[in-house]
Amino acid sequence: MSTHPPNTRDLKDEDSGFLARTFAAQQGPLLRYATRLLGDADRARDVVQDTFVRFMAQPPDVVNGHAVEWLFTVCRHRAVDILRKENRMSHFEEGQVERLVAPGPRPGHQLEQAETQAEILRLIERLPRNQQEVVRLKFQNGFSYKEISRITELSVSNVGFLIHTAVARLRADFAAHHP
Amino acid sequence: MNEAEILPDDPKLTAYALGELDPADRAAIEAALRRDPALRRAVDEIRTAATRLQAAFAAETTPEPVAPVLSTPKTPASAFDRRHRRSWTRTLLGFPQFYYVFGGLAAACFAVIVALREERPKTTLIAIDLTGAASKAPSLERATRAAVQPDEPENTFVSTATQPRSTLALALENSSFSAVRDSLQRGALPPHDAVRTDEWLNAFPYRYTPPADSAPFAASLEVAEAPWAPGHRLLRIGLKARDLASPQRPALNLVLLVGAAAASPDRWPVVQASIRRLVTQLRADDRIAIVAPSARESIALPATAGSQQREILASIDALSPAAAGDDTRGLTAAYALARSNLIAGGLNRIVFCTHADAGSGQGTDLAGVVDENVPSGVALTVLDFDPAREAGASLAELAQKGRGRYGRIASPRDVAEVPAELLVPVAENASVQIEFNPARVSSYRLLGYERPSAARAGPAEAVAPVSIGAGHSFTALYEIVPAAGATGPEELLVAKVSYREPAGTADRELAFPLVDMSGRFADASADFKFAAAIAEFGMLLRDSPHKGRSTWGDVIAWGAAGATDGDGRADFVSLARQARGLVQ
């Protein structure tokens, strides 16, 4: 283990530009991800902040080429650590992961389309938590199966199975609502 | 890839539709798509669903308000950790706070980096191991086996400072048990990596107490000195699912169908033992009938209340492996019997005892009978008594068609537990995580579990969850190096079982703490000693660097601990004697 705390001020200009761009682009998605995992926006912010602090301390070649994946992986580790340590029993009841995001209609969309999207989000909320997580990482954050596998520590085939099961369920649910 | 195996419900189809397959798999799927319009329709639907999902997520608003995360670089460890750290965490991250704040590679981060760097290569080797042999489609099982590396190294000690948690899948394959047993019985030493201690531990039944309350699991945790390593402790994790006798399930209307193949003389004792065991767990309000087409009359026992144990067991004893009968006729009779005794709101089930070689030639007839009877609400469970290692694909399909489950009886534990497991689900998405207390445990070594898909250091999500049926038991062993100077009644660990009720949507968790009372091995339970015998058996056969003071004499002495009829321990002892003869 290194005994020398890396000095983030030693970064070259190009690196700090990269950092700023990464923060700007990934702050929202990471917050949303952490909030889902923790069920609480305050702690999610702490985790995301902590994740970025760690990110700044990384030598650029460690995260080079997969910075976003790195951020999600570390963010998840931090969130899971907190869930495990702070309380043995709570936070595992699904009800605690309340919908913190209102899937309401957005101006400029057709009402019908917005309703469809809200309905899809409601259907997603009913999926098991592990399925929700990989579905969001795939369809919201655009990660590949392999990247999701590394972020969540699930096997690639397990990721594939969870996504497959979730999509099958959503197809069936959606068909039931729109015969 | 076998072209015939792609069904509209194959996860590979979803992966294909989402552009996630490698060229070889892609070509195989495309060949199947050209043949099958149903597959093409499924791919279209998956892509439509994907587009809808992306649109729905894109329209989702971000959590409000989003404070700028980094504009005021407050110390991440201060307020945050004051609120959330606990004593264990302090042990883990026991550095001066400023160091933690500024040190990008401080303890917790170090753990993360280690996990990232060392575990990544493993993940690519994991195949689907989702539901255990009992309910898994055979093609998945083959895929799992093919992906297992030929020579997997044993687990070594893991420090609790970097990784205090270890996660295990609750259902295991048992191919190692049959492979090693067959090899020893042939008089040949098995290849050392064929000996999987985890599968051997779970090939035998134990006397774990089922849960007394409404919880789906009870834990039997035990710790004593590790007999092969002075100064180390041996930890036994035992879990038992709610059993079939529990009042927390609907009444059963059961029809046992003894297939012609099951009635062959070599399989008959196993068939009888396993249905006897099932019968003893019935409740008074259950009904059971037995159809045996090989008997002079088809119906060997008319529908009888579960309370009439003596009568039921007598009729099982009276059955004999007579001349082969006609399974199709038997299945028709079984459905008729089940329908006429239908329990509304109950579990109406036929249990078809057979083996994989059966159905060849008759398969289509059986499937036809099943198709006709599916609307009746009677489900068909298939028990495969095939001693060979490959699961019977056609039998698994038959069970799937009959809306029931398929299971293979290959080990003493299977005989005792699988029939009940297949009938009544108790929990879904189940896995167990052991959280060691670094103040008491310096490092730990998980015995067996060389395949990364079945166990993993880290969060519970890392291991594929499985569904668990009534009466399922699970056993794992850890060798523990105690922390220096550890005293007092502080917890050694907490075993956490996460699961979901079969019909529920909420993820639940049970936590079982264990305090080490410094017990000696000599005072440990018979189950504990038997498990230690299996551990030493595995280490001696593998010639493990961890075997320490293990001896064949101990294996044989402890292997007989608490042996009773039908628990397989006597067989284990004779296998151990054979192995000793081959090694020495």
mmCIF file of C-alpha atoms in Angstrom, chain A residues 39-170:
data_model
loop_
_atom_site.group_PDB
_atom_site.id
_atom_site.type_symbol
_atom_site.label_atom_id
_atom_site.label_comp_id
_atom_site.label_asym_id
_atom_site.label_seq_id
_atom_site.Cartn_x
_atom_site.Cartn_y
_atom_site.Cartn_z
ATOM 1 C CA GLY A 39 -32.415 4.946 -1.024
ATOM 2 C CA ASP A 40 -31.292 8.327 0.264
ATOM 3 C CA ALA A 41 -30.047 11.319 -1.731
ATOM 4 C CA ASP A 42 -27.911 12.777 1.075
ATOM 5 C CA ARG A 43 -25.803 9.716 1.565
ATOM 6 C CA ALA A 44 -25.695 9.219 -2.188
ATOM 7 C CA ARG A 45 -24.081 12.640 -2.484
ATOM 8 C CA ASP A 46 -21.504 11.698 0.143
ATOM 9 C CA VAL A 47 -20.717 8.507 -1.735
ATOM 10 C CA VAL A 48 -20.414 10.251 -5.090
ATOM 11 C CA GLN A 49 -18.196 12.922 -3.574
ATOM 12 C CA ASP A 50 -16.037 10.255 -2.005
ATOM 13 C CA THR A 51 -15.897 8.422 -5.331
ATOM 14 C CA PHE A 52 -14.670 11.541 -7.114
ATOM 15 C CA VAL A 53 -12.064 12.215 -4.434
ATOM 16 C CA ARG A 54 -10.751 8.711 -4.968
ATOM 17 C CA PHE A 55 -10.923 9.200 -8.697
ATOM 18 C CA MET A 56 -8.733 12.320 -8.480
ATOM 19 C CA ALA A 57 -6.179 10.361 -6.515
ATOM 20 C CA GLN A 58 -5.842 7.701 -9.194
ATOM 21 C CA PRO A 59 -2.852 7.810 -11.527
ATOM 22 C CA PRO A 60 -4.368 8.570 -14.951
ATOM 23 C CA ASP A 61 -3.154 5.311 -16.467
ATOM 24 C CA VAL A 62 -5.161 3.274 -13.975
ATOM 25 C CA VAL A 63 -8.467 4.661 -15.156
ATOM 26 C CA ASN A 64 -7.428 5.522 -18.666
ATOM 27 C CA GLY A 65 -10.026 4.408 -21.196
ATOM 28 C CA HIS A 66 -12.570 3.214 -18.701
ATOM 29 C CA ALA A 67 -13.067 6.139 -16.351
ATOM 30 C CA VAL A 68 -16.852 5.878 -16.333
ATOM 31 C CA GLU A 69 -16.794 2.190 -15.553
ATOM 32 C CA TRP A 70 -14.259 2.862 -12.795
ATOM 33 C CA LEU A 71 -16.496 5.533 -11.253
ATOM 34 C CA PHE A 72 -19.542 3.281 -11.228
ATOM 35 C CA THR A 73 -17.562 0.385 -9.802
ATOM 36 C CA VAL A 74 -16.106 2.374 -6.923
ATOM 37 C CA CYS A 75 -19.397 4.157 -6.292
ATOM 38 C CA ARG A 76 -21.118 0.801 -6.004
ATOM 39 C CA HIS A 77 -18.491 -0.581 -3.645
ATOM 40 C CA ARG A 78 -18.847 2.424 -1.373
ATOM 41 C CA ALA A 79 -22.642 2.244 -1.379
ATOM 42 C CA VAL A 80 -22.719 -1.488 -0.713
ATOM 43 C CA ASP A 81 -20.166 -1.062 2.086
ATOM 44 C CA ILE A 82 -22.408 1.473 3.778
ATOM 45 C CA LEU A 83 -25.503 -0.678 3.413
ATOM 46 C CA ARG A 84 -23.716 -3.640 4.901
ATOM 47 C CA LYS A 85 -22.081 -1.859 7.768
ATOM 48 C CA GLU A 86 -24.558 0.630 9.017
ATOM 49 C CA ASN A 87 -27.384 -1.723 9.725
ATOM 50 C CA ARG A 88 -27.693 -5.428 9.391
ATOM 51 C CA MET A 89 -31.339 -5.693 8.697
ATOM 52 C CA SER A 90 -32.679 -2.465 7.302
ATOM 53 C CA HIS A 91 -32.297 -1.345 3.704
ATOM 54 C CA PHE A 92 -32.985 -4.782 2.435
ATOM 55 C CA GLU A 93 -36.712 -4.317 2.476
ATOM 56 C CA GLU A 94 -37.605 -3.296 -0.992
ATOM 57 C CA GLY A 95 -40.029 -0.674 0.239
ATOM 58 C CA GLN A 96 -37.113 1.385 1.414
ATOM 59 C CA VAL A 97 -35.881 1.878 -2.062
ATOM 60 C CA GLU A 98 -38.789 4.176 -2.705
ATOM 61 C CA ARG A 99 -39.118 5.840 -5.999
ATOM 62 C CA LEU A 100 -37.116 8.995 -5.435
ATOM 63 C CA VAL A 101 -37.462 10.006 -8.987
ATOM 64 C CA ALA A 102 -40.846 11.112 -10.152
ATOM 65 C CA PRO A 103 -41.442 9.551 -13.532
ATOM 66 C CA GLY A 104 -43.874 12.305 -14.471
ATOM 67 C CA PRO A 105 -44.557 13.606 -17.955
ATOM 68 C CA ARG A 106 -42.008 16.020 -19.305
ATOM 69 C CA PRO A 107 -42.975 19.180 -21.176
ATOM 70 C CA GLY A 108 -42.654 18.871 -24.910
ATOM 71 C CA HIS A 109 -43.572 15.213 -25.044
ATOM 72 C CA GLN A 110 -46.843 13.901 -26.270
ATOM 73 C CA LEU A 111 -48.994 13.036 -23.273
ATOM 74 C CA GLU A 112 -49.503 9.521 -24.530
ATOM 75 C CA GLN A 113 -45.805 8.933 -24.909
ATOM 76 C CA ALA A 114 -45.106 10.307 -21.443
ATOM 77 C CA GLU A 115 -47.731 8.030 -19.972
ATOM 78 C CA THR A 116 -46.159 5.069 -21.679
ATOM 79 C CA GLN A 117 -42.780 5.994 -20.301
ATOM 80 C CA ALA A 118 -44.131 6.516 -16.796
ATOM 81 C CA GLU A 119 -45.786 3.138 -17.045
ATOM 82 C CA ILE A 120 -42.542 1.499 -18.133
ATOM 83 C CA LEU A 121 -40.762 3.089 -15.190
ATOM 84 C CA ARG A 122 -43.473 1.797 -12.864
ATOM 85 C CA LEU A 123 -43.054 -1.685 -14.307
ATOM 86 C CA ILE A 124 -39.308 -1.426 -13.772
ATOM 87 C CA GLU A 125 -39.878 -0.483 -10.135
ATOM 88 C CA ARG A 126 -41.598 -3.807 -9.640
ATOM 89 C CA LEU A 127 -38.618 -5.845 -10.820
ATOM 90 C CA PRO A 128 -36.280 -7.456 -8.261
ATOM 91 C CA ARG A 129 -33.588 -5.045 -7.203
ATOM 92 C CA ASN A 130 -30.711 -6.840 -8.874
ATOM 93 C CA GLN A 131 -32.627 -6.810 -12.160
ATOM 94 C CA GLN A 132 -33.444 -3.101 -11.796
ATOM 95 C CA GLU A 133 -29.806 -2.324 -11.276
ATOM 96 C CA VAL A 134 -28.464 -4.143 -14.331
ATOM 97 C CA VAL A 135 -31.352 -2.924 -16.503
ATOM 98 C CA ARG A 136 -30.523 0.658 -15.562
ATOM 99 C CA LEU A 137 -26.806 0.149 -16.121
ATOM 100 C CA LYS A 138 -27.584 -1.295 -19.545
ATOM 101 C CA PHE A 139 -30.355 0.907 -20.866
ATOM 102 C CA GLN A 140 -29.855 4.099 -18.881
ATOM 103 C CA ASN A 141 -26.065 4.255 -18.627
ATOM 104 C CA GLY A 142 -25.297 2.319 -21.795
ATOM 105 C CA PHE A 143 -22.798 -0.146 -20.347
ATOM 106 C CA SER A 144 -22.106 -3.452 -22.101
ATOM 107 C CA TYR A 145 -22.686 -6.807 -20.407
ATOM 108 C CA LYS A 146 -18.954 -7.062 -19.768
ATOM 109 C CA GLU A 147 -18.744 -3.630 -18.195
ATOM 110 C CA ILE A 148 -21.788 -4.331 -16.022
ATOM 111 C CA SER A 149 -20.172 -7.585 -15.002
ATOM 112 C CA ARG A 150 -17.098 -5.743 -13.780
ATOM 113 C CA ILE A 151 -19.099 -3.041 -12.001
ATOM 114 C CA THR A 152 -21.441 -5.400 -10.186
ATOM 115 C CA GLU A 153 -19.068 -8.386 -9.831
ATOM 116 C CA LEU A 154 -21.730 -10.587 -11.370
ATOM 117 C CA SER A 155 -20.633 -12.961 -14.102
ATOM 118 C CA VAL A 156 -21.279 -11.902 -17.690
ATOM 119 C CA SER A 157 -23.737 -14.762 -18.120
ATOM 120 C CA ASN A 158 -25.509 -13.797 -14.945
ATOM 121 C CA VAL A 159 -25.812 -10.212 -16.158
ATOM 122 C CA GLY A 160 -27.187 -11.590 -19.415
ATOM 123 C CA PHE A 161 -29.644 -13.765 -17.558
ATOM 124 C CA LEU A 162 -30.860 -10.912 -15.326
ATOM 125 C CA ILE A 163 -31.330 -8.568 -18.273
ATOM 126 C CA HIS A 164 -33.026 -11.280 -20.262
ATOM 127 C CA THR A 165 -35.395 -12.084 -17.388
ATOM 128 C CA ALA A 166 -36.173 -8.423 -16.791
ATOM 129 C CA VAL A 167 -36.818 -7.701 -20.472
ATOM 130 C CA ALA A 168 -39.019 -10.794 -20.749
ATOM 131 C CA ARG A 169 -41.025 -9.695 -17.716
ATOM 132 C CA LEU A 170 -41.371 -6.150 -19.039
#
